JSON list of C-alpha atoms in Angstrom, two decimals:
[
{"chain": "A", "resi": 1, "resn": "UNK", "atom": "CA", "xyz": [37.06, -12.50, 73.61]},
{"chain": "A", "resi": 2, "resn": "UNK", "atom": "CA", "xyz": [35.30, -11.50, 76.37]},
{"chain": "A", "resi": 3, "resn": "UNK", "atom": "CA", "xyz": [36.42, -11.30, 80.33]},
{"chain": "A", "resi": 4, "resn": "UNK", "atom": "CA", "xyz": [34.24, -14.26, 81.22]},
{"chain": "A", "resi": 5, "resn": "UNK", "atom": "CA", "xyz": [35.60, -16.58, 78.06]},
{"chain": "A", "resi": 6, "resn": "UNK", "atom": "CA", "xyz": [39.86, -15.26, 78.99]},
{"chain": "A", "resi": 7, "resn": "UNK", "atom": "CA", "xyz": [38.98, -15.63, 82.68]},
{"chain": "A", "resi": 8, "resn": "UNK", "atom": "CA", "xyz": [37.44, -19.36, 81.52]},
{"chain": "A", "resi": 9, "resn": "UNK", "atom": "CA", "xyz": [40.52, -19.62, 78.92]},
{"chain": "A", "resi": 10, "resn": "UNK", "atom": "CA", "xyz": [43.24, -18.98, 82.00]},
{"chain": "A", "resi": 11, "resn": "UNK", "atom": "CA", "xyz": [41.51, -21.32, 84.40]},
{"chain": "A", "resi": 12, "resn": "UNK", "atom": "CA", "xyz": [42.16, -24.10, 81.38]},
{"chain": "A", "resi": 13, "resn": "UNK", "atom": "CA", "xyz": [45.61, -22.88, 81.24]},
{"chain": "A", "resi": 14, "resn": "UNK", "atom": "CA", "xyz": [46.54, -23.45, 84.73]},
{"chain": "A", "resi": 15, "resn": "UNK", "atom": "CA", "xyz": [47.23, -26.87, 85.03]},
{"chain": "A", "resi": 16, "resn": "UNK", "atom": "CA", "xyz": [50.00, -26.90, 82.10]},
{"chain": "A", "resi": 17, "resn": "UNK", "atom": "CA", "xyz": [51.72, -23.63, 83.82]},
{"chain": "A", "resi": 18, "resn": "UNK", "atom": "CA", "xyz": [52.19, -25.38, 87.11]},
{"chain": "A", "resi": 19, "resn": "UNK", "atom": "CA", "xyz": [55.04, -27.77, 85.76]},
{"chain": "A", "resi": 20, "resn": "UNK", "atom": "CA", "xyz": [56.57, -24.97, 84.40]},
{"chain": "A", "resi": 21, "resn": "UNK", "atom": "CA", "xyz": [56.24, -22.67, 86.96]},
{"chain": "A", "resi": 22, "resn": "UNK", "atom": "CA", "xyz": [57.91, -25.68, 89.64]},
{"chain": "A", "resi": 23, "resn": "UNK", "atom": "CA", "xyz": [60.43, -26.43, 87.14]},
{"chain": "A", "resi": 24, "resn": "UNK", "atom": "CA", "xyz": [61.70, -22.64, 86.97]},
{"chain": "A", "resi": 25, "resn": "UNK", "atom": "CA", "xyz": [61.50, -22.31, 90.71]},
{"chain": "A", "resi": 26, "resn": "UNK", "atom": "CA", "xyz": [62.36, -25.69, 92.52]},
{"chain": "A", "resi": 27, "resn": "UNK", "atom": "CA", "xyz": [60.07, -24.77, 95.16]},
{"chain": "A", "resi": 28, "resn": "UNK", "atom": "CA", "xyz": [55.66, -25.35, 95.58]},
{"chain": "A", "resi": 29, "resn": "UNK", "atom": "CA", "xyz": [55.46, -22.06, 97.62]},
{"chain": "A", "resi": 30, "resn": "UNK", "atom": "CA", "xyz": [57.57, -20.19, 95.26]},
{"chain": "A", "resi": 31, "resn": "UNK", "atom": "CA", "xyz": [55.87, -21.96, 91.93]},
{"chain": "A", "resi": 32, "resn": "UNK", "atom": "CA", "xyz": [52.38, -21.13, 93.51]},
{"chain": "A", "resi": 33, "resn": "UNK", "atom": "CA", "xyz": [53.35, -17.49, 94.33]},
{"chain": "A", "resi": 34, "resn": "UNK", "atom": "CA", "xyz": [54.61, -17.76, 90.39]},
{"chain": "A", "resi": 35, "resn": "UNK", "atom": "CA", "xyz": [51.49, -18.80, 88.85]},
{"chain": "A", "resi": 36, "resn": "UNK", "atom": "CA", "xyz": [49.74, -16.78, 90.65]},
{"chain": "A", "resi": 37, "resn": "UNK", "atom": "CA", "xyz": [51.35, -13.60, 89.86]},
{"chain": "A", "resi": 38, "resn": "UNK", "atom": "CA", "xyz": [51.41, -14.55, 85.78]},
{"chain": "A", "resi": 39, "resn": "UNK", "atom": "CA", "xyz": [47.81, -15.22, 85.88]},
{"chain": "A", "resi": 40, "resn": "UNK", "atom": "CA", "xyz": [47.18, -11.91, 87.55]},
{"chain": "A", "resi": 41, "resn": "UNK", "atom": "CA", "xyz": [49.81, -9.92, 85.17]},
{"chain": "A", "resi": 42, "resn": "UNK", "atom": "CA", "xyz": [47.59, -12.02, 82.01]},
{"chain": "A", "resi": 43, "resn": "UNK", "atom": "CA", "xyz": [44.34, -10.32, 83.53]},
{"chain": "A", "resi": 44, "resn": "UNK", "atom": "CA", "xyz": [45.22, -7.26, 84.45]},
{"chain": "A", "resi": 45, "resn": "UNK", "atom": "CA", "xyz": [46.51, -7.32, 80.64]},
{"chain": "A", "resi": 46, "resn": "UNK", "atom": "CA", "xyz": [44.04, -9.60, 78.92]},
{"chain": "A", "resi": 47, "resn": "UNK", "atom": "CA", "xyz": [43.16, -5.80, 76.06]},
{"chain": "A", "resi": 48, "resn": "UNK", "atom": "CA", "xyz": [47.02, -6.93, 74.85]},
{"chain": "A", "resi": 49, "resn": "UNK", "atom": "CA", "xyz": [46.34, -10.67, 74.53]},
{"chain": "A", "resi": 50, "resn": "UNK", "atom": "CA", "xyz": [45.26, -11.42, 70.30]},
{"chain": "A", "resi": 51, "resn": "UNK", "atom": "CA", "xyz": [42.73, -13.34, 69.95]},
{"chain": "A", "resi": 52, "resn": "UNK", "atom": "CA", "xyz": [43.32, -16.37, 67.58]},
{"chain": "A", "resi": 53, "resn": "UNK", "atom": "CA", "xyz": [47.05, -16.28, 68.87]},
{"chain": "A", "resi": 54, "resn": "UNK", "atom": "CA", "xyz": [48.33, -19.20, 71.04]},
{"chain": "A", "resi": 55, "resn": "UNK", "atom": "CA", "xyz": [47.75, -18.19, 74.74]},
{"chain": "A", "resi": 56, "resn": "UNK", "atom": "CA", "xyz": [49.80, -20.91, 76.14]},
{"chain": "A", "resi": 57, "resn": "UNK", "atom": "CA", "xyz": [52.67, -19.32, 74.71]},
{"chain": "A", "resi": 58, "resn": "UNK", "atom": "CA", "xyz": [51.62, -15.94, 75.74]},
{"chain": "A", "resi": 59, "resn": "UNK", "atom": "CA", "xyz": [51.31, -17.43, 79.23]},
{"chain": "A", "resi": 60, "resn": "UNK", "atom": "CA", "xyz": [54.78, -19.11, 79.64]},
{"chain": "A", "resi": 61, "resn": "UNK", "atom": "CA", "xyz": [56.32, -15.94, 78.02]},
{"chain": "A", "resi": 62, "resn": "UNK", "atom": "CA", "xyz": [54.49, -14.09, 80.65]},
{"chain": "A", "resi": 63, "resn": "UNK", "atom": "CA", "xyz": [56.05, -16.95, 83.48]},
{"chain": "A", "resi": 64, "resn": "UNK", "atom": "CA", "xyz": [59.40, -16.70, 82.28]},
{"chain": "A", "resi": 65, "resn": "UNK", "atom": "CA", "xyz": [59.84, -12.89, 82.42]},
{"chain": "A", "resi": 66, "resn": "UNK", "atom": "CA", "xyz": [57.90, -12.82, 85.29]},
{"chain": "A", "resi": 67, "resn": "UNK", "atom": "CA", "xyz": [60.48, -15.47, 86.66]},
{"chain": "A", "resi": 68, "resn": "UNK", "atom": "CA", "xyz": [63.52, -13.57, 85.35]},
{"chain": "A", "resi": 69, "resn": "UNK", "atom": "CA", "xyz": [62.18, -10.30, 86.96]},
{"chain": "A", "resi": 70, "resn": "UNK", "atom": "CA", "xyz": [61.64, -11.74, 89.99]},
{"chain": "A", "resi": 71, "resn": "UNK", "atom": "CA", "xyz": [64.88, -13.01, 90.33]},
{"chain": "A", "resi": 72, "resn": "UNK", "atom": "CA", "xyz": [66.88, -10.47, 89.22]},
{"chain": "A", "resi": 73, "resn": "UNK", "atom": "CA", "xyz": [65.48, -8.34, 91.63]},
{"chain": "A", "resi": 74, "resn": "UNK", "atom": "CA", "xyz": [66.25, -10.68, 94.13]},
{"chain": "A", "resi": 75, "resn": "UNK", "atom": "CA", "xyz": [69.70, -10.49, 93.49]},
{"chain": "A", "resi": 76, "resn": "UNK", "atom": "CA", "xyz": [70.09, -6.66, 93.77]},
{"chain": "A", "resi": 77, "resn": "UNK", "atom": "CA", "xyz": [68.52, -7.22, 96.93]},
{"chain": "A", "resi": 78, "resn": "UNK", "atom": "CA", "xyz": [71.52, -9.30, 97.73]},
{"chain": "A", "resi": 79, "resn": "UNK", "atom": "CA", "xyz": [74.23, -7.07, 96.79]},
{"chain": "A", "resi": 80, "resn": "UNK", "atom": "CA", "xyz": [75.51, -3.53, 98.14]},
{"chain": "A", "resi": 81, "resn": "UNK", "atom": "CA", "xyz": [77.47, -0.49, 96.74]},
{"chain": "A", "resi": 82, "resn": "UNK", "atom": "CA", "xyz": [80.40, 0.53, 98.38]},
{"chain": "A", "resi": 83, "resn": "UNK", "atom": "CA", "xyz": [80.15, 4.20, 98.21]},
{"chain": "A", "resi": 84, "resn": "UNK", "atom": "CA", "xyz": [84.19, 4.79, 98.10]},
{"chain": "A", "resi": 85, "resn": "UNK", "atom": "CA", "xyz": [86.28, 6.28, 95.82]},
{"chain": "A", "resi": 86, "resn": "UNK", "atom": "CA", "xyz": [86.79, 2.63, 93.76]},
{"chain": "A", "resi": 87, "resn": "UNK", "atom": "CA", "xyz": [82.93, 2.30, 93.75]},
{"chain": "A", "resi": 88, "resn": "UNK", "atom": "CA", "xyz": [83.11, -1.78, 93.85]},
{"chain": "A", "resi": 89, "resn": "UNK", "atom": "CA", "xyz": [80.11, -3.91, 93.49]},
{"chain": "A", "resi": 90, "resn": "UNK", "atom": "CA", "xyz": [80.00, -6.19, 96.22]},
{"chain": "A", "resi": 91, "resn": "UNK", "atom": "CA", "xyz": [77.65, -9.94, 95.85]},
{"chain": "A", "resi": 92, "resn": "UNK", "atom": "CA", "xyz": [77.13, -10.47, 99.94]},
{"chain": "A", "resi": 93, "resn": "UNK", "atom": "CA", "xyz": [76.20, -14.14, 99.15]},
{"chain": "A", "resi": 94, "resn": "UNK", "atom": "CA", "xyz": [79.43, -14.62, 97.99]},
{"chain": "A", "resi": 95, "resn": "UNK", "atom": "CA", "xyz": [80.63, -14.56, 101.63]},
{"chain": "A", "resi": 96, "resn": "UNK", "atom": "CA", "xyz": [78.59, -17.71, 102.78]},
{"chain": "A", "resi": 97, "resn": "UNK", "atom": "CA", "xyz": [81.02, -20.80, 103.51]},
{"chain": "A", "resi": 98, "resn": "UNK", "atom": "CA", "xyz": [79.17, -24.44, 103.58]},
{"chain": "A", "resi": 99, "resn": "UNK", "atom": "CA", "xyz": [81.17, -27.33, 104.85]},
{"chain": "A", "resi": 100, "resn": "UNK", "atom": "CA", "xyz": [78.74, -30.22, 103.37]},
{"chain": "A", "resi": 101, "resn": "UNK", "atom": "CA", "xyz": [78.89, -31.82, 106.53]},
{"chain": "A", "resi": 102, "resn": "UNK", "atom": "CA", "xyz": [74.88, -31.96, 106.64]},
{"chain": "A", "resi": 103, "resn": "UNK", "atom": "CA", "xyz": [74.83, -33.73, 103.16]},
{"chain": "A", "resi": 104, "resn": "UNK", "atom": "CA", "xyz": [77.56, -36.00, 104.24]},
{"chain": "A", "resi": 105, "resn": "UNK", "atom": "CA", "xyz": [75.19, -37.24, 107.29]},
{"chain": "A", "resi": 106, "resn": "UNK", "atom": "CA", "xyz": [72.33, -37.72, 104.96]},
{"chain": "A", "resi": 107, "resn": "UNK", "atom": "CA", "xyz": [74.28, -39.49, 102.68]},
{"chain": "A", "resi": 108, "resn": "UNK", "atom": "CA", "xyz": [75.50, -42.05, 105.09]},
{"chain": "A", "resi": 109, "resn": "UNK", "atom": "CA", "xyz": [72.21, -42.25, 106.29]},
{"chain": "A", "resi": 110, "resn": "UNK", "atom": "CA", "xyz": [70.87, -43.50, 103.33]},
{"chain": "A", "resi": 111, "resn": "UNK", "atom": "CA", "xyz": [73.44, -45.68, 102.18]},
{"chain": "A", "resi": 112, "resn": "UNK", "atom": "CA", "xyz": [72.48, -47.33, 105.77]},
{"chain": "A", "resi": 113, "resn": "UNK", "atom": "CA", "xyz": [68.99, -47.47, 104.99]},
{"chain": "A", "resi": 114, "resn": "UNK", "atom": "CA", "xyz": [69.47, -49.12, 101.28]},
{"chain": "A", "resi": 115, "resn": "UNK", "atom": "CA", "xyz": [72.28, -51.49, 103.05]},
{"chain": "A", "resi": 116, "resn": "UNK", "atom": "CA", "xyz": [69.34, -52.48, 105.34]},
{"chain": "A", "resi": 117, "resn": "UNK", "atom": "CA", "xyz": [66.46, -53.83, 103.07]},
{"chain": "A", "resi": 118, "resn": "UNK", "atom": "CA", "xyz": [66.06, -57.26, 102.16]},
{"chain": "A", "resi": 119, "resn": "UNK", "atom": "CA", "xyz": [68.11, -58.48, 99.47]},
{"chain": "A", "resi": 120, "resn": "UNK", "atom": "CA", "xyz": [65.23, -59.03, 97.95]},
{"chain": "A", "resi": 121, "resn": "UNK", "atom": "CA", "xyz": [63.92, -55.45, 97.50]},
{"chain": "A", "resi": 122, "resn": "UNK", "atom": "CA", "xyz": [67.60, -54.35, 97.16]},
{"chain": "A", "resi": 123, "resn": "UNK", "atom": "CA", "xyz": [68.68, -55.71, 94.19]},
{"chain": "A", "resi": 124, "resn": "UNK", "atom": "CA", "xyz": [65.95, -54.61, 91.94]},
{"chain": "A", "resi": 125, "resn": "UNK", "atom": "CA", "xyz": [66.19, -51.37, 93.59]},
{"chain": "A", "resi": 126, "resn": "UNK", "atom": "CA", "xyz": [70.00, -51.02, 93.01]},
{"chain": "A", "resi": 127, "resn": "UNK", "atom": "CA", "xyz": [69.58, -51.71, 89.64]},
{"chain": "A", "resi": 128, "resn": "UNK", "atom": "CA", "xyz": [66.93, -49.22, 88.61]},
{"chain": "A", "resi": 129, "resn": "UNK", "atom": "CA", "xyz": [69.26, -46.86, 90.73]},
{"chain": "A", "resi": 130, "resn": "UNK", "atom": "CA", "xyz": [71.83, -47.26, 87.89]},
{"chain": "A", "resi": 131, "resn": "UNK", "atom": "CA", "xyz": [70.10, -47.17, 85.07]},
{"chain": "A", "resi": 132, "resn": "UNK", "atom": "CA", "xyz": [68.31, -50.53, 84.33]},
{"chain": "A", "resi": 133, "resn": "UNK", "atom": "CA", "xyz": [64.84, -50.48, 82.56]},
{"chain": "A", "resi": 134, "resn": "UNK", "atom": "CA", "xyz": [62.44, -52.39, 83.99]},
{"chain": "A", "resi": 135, "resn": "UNK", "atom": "CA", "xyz": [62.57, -54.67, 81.67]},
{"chain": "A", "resi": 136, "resn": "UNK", "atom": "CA", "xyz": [66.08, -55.53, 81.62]},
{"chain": "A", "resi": 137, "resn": "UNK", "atom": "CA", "xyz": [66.16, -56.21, 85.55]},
{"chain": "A", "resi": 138, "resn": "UNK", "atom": "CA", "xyz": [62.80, -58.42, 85.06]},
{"chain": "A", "resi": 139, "resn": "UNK", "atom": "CA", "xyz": [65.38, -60.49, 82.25]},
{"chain": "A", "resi": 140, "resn": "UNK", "atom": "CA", "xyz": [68.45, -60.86, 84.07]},
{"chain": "A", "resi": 141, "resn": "UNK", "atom": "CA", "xyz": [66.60, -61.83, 87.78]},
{"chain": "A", "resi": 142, "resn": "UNK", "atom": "CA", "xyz": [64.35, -63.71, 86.14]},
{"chain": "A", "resi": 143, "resn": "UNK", "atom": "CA", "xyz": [61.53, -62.61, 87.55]},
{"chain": "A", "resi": 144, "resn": "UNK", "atom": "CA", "xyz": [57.74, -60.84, 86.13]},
{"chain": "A", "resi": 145, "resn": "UNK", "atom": "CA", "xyz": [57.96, -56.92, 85.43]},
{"chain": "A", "resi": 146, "resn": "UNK", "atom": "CA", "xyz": [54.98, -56.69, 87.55]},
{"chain": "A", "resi": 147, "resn": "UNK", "atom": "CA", "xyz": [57.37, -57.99, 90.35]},
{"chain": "A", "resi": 148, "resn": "UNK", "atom": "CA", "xyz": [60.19, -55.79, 89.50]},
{"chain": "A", "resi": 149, "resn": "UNK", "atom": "CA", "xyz": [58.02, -52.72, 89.65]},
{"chain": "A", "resi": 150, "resn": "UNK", "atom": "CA", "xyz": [56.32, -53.99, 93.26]},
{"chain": "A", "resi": 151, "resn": "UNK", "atom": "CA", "xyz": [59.79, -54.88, 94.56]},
{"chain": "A", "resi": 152, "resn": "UNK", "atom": "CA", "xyz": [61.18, -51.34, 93.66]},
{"chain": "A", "resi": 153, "resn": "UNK", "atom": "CA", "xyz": [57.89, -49.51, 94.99]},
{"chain": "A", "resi": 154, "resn": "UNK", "atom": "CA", "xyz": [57.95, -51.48, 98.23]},
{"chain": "A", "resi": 155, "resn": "UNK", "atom": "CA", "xyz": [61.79, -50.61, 98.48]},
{"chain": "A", "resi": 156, "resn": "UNK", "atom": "CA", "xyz": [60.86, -47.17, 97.89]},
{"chain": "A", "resi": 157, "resn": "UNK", "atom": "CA", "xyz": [58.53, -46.91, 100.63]},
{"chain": "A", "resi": 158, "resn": "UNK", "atom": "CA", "xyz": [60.75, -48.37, 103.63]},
{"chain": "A", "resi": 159, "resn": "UNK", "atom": "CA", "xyz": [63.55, -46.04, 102.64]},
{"chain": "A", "resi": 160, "resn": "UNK", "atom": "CA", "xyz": [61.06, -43.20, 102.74]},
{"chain": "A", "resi": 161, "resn": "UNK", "atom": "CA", "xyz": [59.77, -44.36, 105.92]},
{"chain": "A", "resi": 162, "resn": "UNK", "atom": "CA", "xyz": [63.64, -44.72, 107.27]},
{"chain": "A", "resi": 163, "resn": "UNK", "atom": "CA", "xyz": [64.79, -41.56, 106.31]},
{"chain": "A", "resi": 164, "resn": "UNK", "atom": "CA", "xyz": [61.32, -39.62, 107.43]},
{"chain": "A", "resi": 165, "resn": "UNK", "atom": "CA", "xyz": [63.56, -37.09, 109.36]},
{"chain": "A", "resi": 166, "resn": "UNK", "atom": "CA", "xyz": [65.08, -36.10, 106.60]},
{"chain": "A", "resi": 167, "resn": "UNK", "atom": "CA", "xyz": [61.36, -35.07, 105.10]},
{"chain": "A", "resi": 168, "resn": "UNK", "atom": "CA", "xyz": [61.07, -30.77, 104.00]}
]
């Protein structure tokens, strides 16, 4: 394969790495920075890729140990050697206290915002909160599925403009 057909081949290959890449690092900065790094470390090492072998799979094995590397080293980072005689390995994260308090304000600020829509947006929305199919919540309100799905969407949307100070 030449470096025109794997460069062609990784630019194919990017759009099915980015799912994985955000689902390993919960993050779009960090998933970019993680794509971008295995499709650098599949270049710069394209003579060890076989041709006729599946390069998706070489790819997301790349990710992963990439991934795994990465965060690894970001835990050594993290921790510190006491240089005494008991030579005790020390995790300075471990030393963080959180009170929730921040997620309990959120929380009440969204039960405030769901308390506030219409009934009529609330009750399909409710629903598909705990588990309904849209289907099922068309059957028992007696209403069309293209309803249910508009009702949910437009319940969506007010809580999302509501709670817009709560946006990352």
């Amino acid at each position: 394969m030449t470096t025109l057909e794997f460069s062609y081949s990784l630019s194919q290959m990017t759009k099915s790495l980015k799912p994985f890449a955000m689902k390993l690092t919960k993050d779009t900065d960090d998933a970019n920075d993680l794509l971008q790094e295995t499709l650098m470390k599949a270049y710069n090492n394209r003579d060890k890729f076989s041709e006729g072998t599946n390069l998706k799979a070489w790819l997301y094995t790349i990710m992963k140990n990439t991934f795994i590397t990465n965060y690894q080293r970001m835990v050594r980072r993290g921790t510190f050697i006491d240089t005494t005689d008991n030579l005790h390995f020390i995790n300075s994260s471990d030393t963080r206290i959180e009170n929730k308090a921040a997620g309990n304000f959120a929380l009440k600020d969204i039960n405030e915002a769901i308390d506030r829509l219409d009934e009529v947006y609330k009750t399909p929305f409710m629903m598909y909160f705990r588990g309904f199919k849209y289907h099922e919540i068309a059957d028992r309100l007696e209403i069309p599925i293209g309803t249910v799905k508009n009702r949910i969407h437009i319940a969506r949307k007010q809580l999302k403009e509501k709670l817009r100070t709560y946006r990352a």
